[in-house]
PDB file of C-alpha atoms in Angstrom:
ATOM      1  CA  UNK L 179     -31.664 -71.394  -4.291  1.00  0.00           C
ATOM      2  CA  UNK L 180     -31.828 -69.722  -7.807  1.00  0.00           C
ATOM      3  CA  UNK L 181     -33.824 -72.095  -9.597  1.00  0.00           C
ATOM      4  CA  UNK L 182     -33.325 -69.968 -13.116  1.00  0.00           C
ATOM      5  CA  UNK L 183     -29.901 -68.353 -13.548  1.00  0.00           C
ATOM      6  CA  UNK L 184     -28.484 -65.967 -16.435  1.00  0.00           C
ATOM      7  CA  UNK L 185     -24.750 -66.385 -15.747  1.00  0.00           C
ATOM      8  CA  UNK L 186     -23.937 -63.541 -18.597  1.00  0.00           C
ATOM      9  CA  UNK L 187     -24.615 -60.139 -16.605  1.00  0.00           C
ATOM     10  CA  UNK L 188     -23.949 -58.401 -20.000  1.00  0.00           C
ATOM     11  CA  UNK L 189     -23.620 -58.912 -23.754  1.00  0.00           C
ATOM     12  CA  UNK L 190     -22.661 -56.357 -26.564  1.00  0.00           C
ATOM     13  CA  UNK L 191     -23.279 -57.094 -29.849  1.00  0.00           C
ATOM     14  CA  UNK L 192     -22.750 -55.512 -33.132  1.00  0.00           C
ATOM     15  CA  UNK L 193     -26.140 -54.293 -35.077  1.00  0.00           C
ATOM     16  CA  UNK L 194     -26.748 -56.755 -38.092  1.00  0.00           C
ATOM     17  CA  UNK L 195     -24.943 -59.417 -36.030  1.00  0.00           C
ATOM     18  CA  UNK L 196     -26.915 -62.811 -33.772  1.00  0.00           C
ATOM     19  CA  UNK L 197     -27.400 -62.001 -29.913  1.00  0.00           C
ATOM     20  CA  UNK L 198     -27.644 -65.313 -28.236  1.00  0.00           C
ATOM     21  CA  UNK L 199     -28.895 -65.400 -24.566  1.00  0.00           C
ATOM     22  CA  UNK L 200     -28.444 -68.151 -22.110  1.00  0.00           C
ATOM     23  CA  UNK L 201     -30.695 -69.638 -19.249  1.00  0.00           C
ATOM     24  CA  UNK L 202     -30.329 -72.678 -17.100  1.00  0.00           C
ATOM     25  CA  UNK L 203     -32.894 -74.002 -14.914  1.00  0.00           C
ATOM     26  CA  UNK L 204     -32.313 -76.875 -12.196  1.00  0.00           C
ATOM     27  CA  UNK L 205     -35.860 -78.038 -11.268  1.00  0.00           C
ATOM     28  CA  UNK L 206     -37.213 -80.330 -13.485  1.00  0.00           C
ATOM     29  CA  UNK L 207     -40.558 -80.111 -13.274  1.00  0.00           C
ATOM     30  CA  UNK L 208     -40.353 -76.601 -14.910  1.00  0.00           C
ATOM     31  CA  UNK L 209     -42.111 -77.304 -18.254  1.00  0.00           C
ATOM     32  CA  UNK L 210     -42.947 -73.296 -19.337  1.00  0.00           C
ATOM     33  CA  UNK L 211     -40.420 -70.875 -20.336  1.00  0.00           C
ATOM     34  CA  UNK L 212     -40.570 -67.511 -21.306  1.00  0.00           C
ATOM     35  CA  UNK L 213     -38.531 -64.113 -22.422  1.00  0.00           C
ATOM     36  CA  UNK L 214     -39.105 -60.795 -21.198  1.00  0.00           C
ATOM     37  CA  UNK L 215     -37.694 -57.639 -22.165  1.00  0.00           C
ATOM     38  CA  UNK L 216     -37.363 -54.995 -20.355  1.00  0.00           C
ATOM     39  CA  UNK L 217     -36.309 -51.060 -20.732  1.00  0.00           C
ATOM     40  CA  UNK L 218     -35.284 -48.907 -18.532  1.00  0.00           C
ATOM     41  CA  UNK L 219     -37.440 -47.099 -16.596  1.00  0.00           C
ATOM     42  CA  UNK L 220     -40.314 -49.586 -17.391  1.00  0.00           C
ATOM     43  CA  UNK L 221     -41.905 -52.881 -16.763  1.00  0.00           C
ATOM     44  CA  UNK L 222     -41.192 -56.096 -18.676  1.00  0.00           C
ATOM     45  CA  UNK L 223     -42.586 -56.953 -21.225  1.00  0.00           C
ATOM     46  CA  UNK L 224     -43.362 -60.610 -22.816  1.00  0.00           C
ATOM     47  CA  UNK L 225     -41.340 -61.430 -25.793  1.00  0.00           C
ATOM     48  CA  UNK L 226     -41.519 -65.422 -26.437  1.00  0.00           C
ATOM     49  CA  UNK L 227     -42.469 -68.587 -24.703  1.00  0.00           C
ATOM     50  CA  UNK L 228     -41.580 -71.950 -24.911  1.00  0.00           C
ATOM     51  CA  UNK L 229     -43.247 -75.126 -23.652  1.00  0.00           C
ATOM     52  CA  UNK L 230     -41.207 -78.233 -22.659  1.00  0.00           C
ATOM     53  CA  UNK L 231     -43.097 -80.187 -25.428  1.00  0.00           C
ATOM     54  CA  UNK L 232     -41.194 -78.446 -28.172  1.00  0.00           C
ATOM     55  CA  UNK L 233     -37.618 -77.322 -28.510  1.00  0.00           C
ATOM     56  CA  UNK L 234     -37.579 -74.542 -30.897  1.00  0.00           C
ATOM     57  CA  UNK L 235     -40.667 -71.235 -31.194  1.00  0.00           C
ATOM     58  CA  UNK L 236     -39.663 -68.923 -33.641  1.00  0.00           C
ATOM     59  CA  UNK L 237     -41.358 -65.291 -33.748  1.00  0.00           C
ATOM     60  CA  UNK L 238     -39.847 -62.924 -36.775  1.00  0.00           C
ATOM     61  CA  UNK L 239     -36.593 -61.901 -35.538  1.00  0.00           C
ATOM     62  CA  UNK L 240     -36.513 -64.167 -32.089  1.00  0.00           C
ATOM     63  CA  UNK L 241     -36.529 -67.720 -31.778  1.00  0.00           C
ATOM     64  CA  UNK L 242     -36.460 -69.885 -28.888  1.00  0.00           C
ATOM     65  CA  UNK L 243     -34.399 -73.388 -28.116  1.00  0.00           C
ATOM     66  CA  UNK L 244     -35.386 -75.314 -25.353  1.00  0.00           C
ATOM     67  CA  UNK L 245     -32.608 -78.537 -24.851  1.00  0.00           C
ATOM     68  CA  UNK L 246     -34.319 -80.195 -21.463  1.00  0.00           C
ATOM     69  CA  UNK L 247     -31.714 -82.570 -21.385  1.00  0.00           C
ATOM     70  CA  UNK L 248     -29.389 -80.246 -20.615  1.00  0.00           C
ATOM     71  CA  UNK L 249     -32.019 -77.832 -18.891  1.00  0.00           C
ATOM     72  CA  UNK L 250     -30.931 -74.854 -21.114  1.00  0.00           C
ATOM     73  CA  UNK L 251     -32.342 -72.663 -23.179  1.00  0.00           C
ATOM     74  CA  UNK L 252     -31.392 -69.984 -25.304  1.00  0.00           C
ATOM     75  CA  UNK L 253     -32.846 -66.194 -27.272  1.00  0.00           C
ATOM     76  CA  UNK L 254     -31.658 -65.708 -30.288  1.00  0.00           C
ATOM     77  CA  UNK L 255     -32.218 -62.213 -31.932  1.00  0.00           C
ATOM     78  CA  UNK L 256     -31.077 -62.136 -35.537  1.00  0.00           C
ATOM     79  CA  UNK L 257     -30.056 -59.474 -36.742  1.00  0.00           C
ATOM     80  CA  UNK L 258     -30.207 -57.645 -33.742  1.00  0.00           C
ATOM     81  CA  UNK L 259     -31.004 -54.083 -33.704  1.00  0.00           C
ATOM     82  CA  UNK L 260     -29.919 -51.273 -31.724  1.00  0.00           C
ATOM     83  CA  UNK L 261     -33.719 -50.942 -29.950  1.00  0.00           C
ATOM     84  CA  UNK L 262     -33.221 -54.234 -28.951  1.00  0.00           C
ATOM     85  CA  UNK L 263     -31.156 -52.879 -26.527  1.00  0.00           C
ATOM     86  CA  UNK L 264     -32.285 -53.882 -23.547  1.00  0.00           C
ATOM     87  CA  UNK L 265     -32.419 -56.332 -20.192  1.00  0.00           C
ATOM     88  CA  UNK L 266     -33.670 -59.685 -21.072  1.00  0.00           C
ATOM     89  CA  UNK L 267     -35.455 -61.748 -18.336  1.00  0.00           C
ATOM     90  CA  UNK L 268     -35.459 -65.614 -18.897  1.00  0.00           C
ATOM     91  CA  UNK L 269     -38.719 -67.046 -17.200  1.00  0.00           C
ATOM     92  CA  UNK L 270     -40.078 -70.723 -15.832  1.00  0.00           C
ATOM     93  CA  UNK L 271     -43.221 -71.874 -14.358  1.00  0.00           C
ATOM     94  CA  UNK L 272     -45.008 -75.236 -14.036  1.00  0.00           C
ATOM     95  CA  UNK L 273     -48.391 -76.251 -15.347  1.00  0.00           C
ATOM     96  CA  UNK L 274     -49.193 -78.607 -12.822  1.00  0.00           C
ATOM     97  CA  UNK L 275     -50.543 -76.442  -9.623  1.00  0.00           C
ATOM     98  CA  UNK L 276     -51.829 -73.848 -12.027  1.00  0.00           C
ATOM     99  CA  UNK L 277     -50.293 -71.389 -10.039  1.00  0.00           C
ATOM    100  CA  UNK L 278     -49.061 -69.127 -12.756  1.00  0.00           C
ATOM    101  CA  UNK L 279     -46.277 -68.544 -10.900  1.00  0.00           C
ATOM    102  CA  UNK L 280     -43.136 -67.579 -12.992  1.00  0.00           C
ATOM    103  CA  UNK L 281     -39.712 -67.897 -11.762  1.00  0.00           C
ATOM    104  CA  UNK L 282     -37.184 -65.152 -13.310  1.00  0.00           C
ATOM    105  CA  UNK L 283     -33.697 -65.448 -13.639  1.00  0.00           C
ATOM    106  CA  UNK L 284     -31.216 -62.146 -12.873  1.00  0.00           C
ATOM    107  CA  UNK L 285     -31.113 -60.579 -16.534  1.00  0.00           C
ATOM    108  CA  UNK L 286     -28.674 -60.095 -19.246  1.00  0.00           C
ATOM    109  CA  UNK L 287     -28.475 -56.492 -20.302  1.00  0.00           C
ATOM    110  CA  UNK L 288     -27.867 -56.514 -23.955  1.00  0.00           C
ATOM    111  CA  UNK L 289     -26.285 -53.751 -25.647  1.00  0.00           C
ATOM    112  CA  UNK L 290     -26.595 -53.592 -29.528  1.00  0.00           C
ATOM    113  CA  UNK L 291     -24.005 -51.267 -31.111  1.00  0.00           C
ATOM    114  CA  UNK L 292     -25.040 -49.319 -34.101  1.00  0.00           C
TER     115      UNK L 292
ATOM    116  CA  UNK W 134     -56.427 -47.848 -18.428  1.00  0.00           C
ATOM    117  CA  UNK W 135     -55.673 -50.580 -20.937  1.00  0.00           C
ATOM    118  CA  UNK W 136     -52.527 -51.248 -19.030  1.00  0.00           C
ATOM    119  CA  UNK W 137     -51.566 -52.173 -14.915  1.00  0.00           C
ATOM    120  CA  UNK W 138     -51.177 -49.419 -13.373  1.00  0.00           C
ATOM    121  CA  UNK W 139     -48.791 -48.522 -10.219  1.00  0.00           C
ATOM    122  CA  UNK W 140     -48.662 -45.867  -7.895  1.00  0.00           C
ATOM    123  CA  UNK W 141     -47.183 -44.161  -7.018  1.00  0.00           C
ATOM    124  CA  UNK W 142     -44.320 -44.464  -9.173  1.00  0.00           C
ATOM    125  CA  UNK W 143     -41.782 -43.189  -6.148  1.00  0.00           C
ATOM    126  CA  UNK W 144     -41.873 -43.133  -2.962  1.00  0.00           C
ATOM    127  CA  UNK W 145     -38.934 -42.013  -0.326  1.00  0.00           C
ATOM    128  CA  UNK W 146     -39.676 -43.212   3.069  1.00  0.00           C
ATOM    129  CA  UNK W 147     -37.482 -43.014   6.295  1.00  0.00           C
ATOM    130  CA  UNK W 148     -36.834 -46.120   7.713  1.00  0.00           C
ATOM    131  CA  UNK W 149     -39.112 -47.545  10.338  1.00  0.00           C
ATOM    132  CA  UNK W 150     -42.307 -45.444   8.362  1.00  0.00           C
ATOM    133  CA  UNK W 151     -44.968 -48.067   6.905  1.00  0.00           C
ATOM    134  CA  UNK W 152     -45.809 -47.761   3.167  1.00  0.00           C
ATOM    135  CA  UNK W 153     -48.497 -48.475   1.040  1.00  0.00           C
ATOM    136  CA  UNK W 154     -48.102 -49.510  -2.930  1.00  0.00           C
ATOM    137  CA  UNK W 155     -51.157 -50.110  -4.947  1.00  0.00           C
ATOM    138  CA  UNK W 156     -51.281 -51.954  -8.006  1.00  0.00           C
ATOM    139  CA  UNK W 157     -54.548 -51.726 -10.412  1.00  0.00           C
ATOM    140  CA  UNK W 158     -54.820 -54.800 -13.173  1.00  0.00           C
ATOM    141  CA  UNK W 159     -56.154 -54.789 -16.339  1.00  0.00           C
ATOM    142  CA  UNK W 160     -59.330 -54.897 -16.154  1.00  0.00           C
ATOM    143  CA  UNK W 161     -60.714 -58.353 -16.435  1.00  0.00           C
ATOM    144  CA  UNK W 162     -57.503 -60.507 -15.681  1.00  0.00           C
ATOM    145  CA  UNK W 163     -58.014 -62.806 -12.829  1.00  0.00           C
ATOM    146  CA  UNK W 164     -54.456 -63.367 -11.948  1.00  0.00           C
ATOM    147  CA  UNK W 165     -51.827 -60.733 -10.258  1.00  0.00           C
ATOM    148  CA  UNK W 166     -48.400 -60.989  -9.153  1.00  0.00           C
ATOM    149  CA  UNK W 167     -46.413 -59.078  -6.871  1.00  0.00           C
ATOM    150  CA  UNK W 168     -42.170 -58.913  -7.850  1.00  0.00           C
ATOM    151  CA  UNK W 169     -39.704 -56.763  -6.746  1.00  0.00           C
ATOM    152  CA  UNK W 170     -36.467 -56.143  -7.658  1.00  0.00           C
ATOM    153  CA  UNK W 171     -33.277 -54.680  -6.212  1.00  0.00           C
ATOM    154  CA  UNK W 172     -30.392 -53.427  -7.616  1.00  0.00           C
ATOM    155  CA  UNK W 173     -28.662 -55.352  -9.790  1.00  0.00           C
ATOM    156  CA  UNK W 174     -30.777 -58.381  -9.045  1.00  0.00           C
ATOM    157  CA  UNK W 175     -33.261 -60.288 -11.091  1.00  0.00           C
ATOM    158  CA  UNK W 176     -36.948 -60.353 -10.356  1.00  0.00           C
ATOM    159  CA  UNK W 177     -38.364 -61.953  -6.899  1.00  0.00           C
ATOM    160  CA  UNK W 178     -41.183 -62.956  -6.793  1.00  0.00           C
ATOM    161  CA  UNK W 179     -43.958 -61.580  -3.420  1.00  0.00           C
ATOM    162  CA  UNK W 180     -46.974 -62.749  -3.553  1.00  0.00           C
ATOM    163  CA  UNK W 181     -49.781 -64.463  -6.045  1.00  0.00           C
ATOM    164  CA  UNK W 182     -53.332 -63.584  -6.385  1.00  0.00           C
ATOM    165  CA  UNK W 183     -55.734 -65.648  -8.716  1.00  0.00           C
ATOM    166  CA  UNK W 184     -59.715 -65.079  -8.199  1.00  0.00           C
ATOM    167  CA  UNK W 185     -60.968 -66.235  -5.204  1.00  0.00           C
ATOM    168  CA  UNK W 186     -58.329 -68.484  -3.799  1.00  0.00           C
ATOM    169  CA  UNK W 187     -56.229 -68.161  -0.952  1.00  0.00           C
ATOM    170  CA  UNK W 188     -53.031 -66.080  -2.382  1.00  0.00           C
ATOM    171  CA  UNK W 189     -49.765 -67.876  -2.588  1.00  0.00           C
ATOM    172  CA  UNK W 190     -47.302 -66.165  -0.137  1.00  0.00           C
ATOM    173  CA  UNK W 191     -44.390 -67.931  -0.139  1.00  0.00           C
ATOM    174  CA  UNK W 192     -42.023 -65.441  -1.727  1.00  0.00           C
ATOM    175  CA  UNK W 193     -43.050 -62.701   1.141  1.00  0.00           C
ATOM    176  CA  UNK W 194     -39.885 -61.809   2.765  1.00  0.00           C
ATOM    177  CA  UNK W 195     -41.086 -61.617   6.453  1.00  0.00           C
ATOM    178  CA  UNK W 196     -43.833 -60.930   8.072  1.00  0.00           C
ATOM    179  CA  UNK W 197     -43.630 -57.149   7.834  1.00  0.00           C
ATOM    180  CA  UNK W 198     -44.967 -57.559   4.324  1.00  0.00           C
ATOM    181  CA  UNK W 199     -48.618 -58.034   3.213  1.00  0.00           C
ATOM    182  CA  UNK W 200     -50.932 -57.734   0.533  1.00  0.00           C
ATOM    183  CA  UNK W 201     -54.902 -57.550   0.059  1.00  0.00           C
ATOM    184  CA  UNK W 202     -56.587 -57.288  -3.392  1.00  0.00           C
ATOM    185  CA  UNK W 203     -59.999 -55.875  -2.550  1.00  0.00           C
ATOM    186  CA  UNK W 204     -63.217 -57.191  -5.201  1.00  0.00           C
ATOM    187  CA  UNK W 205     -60.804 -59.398  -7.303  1.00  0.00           C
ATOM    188  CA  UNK W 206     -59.226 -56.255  -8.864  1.00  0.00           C
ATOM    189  CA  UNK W 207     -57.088 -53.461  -7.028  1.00  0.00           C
ATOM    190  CA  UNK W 208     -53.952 -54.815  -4.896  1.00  0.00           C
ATOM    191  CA  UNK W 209     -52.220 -53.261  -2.355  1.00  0.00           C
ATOM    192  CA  UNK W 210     -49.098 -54.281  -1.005  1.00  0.00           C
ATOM    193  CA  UNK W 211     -47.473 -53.189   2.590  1.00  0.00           C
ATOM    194  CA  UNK W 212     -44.446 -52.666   4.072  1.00  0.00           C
ATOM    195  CA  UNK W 213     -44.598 -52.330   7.850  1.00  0.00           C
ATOM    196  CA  UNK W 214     -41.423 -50.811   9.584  1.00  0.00           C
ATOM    197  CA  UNK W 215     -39.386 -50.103   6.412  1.00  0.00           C
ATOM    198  CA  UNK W 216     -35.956 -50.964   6.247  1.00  0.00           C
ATOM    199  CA  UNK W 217     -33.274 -50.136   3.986  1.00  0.00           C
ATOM    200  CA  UNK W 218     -33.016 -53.396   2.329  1.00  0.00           C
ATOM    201  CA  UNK W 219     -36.461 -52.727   1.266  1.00  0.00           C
ATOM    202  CA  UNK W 220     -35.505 -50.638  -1.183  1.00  0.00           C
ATOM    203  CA  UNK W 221     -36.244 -51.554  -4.808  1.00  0.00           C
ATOM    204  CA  UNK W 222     -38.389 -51.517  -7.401  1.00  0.00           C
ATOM    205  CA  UNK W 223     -41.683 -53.035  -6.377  1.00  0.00           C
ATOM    206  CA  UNK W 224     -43.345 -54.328  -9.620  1.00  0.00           C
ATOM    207  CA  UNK W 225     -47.192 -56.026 -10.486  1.00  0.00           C
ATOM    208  CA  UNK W 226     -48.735 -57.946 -12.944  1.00  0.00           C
ATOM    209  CA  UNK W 227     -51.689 -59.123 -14.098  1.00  0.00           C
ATOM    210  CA  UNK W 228     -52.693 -62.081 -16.758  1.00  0.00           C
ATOM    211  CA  UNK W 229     -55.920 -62.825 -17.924  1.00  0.00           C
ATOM    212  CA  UNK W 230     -56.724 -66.951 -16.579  1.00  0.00           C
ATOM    213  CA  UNK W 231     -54.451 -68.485 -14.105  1.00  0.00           C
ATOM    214  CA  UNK W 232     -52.964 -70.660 -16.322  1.00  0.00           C
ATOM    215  CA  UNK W 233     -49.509 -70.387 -16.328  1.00  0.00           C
ATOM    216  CA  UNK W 234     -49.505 -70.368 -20.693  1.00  0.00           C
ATOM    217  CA  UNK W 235     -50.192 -66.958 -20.428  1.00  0.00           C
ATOM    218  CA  UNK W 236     -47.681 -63.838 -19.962  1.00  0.00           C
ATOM    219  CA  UNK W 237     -48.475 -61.515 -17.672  1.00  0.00           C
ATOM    220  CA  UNK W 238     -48.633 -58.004 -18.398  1.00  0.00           C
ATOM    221  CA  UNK W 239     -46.674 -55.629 -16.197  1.00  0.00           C
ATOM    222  CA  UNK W 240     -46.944 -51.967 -14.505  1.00  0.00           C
ATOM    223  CA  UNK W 241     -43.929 -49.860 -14.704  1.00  0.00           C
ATOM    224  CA  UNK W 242     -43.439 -50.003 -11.458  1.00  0.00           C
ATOM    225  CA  UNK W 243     -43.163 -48.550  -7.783  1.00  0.00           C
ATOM    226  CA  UNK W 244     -39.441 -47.384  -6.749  1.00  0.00           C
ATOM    227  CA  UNK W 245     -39.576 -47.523  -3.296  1.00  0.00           C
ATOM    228  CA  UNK W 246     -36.393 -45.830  -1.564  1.00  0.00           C
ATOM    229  CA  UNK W 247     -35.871 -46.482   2.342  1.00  0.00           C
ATOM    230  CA  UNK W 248     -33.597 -43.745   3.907  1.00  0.00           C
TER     231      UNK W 248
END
């Protein structure tokens, strides 16, 4: 059961231009999300995070929307840039349980075209 | 190191052979994670280690896979009778508390191939 899915495999973009990158979840009691990059060749790395109390985090280029309603959320990378090419990881985890434990979805692999 | 560190970064086994993968944390972080991931797939997570607790297991594939992290630090994970589906990229983590509002830091990896 894929609790987190990324149902884009792939996204090119144009440099300059907004990369937008979609994640559903299905279990509800997820109330932590976050973003990981991740080149080839390496490990991920964190990017953003999210909790379920707000519905937007905004870092310099990247911001995050959380709609729990519709248990989506989204990456947007504005402008994007051609190092931001890249697979993106969408992550959840729950607080209660303290676990820790994050739940990835399958990756978008973004390509940014100079 | 001021990262996690893996080791070794490949390793070709024939099938049936056991392997070893060791995963060293940054030093200080209490929690570390065990993910894999094969081809074309997203990351799956193993196994969970946070202090002193019992680890969480539950996303071990079968019983031919186990992991021990010796002193609250170094982690090794094994695979007994490799198979081919084994192969993939065997990847750990480590975060500093066990809460889950922190990211965990990743190694680059251990590319395990099973011929």
């Amino acid at each position: 059961d894929q609790q987190v899915k990324q149902n884009s495999p792939s996204l090119s973009v144009q440099e300059g231009r907004i990369s937008i990158l979609n994640c559903d979840y299905t279990n509800s009691m997820f109330d932590y999300f976050l973003w990981y990059k991740k080149y080839p060749a390496e490990g991920p790395t964190f990017l953003i995070s999210i909790s379920s109390i707000k519905d937007k985090n905004e870092d310099g280029r990247f911001t995050v929307f959380l709609n729990k309603s519709a248990k989506h959320l989204s990456l947007h990378i504005v402008p994007s840039q051609p190092g931001d090419s890249a697979v993106y990881f969408c992550a959840a985890t729950t607080g209660s349980g303290n676990t820790g434990k994050l739940i990835f979805g399958q990756g978008t692999t973004l390509q940014v075209k100079p | 190191g001021a990262g996690v560190s893996q080791s070794p970064s490949n390793k070709v086994t024939e099938k049936g052979k056991d392997v070893e993968l060791r995963c060293d944390p940054i030093s200080g972080h209490t929690a570390l994670y065990w993910y894999r991931q094969s081809l074309g797939q997203g990351l799956e997570f193993l196994i969970y280690f946070q202090g002193n607790s019992a680890p969480d297991k539950s996303g071990l594939p079968s019983d031919r896979f186990s992991a021990e992290r010796t002193g609250g630090s170094v982690s090794t994970l094994t695979i007994q009778r490799t198979q081919q589906e084994d192969s993939a990229v065997y990847l750990c983590a480590s975060s500093i508390t066990p809460g889950p509002y922190t990211e965990a830091f990743f190694g680059q990896g251990t590319r395990l191939t099973v011929v």
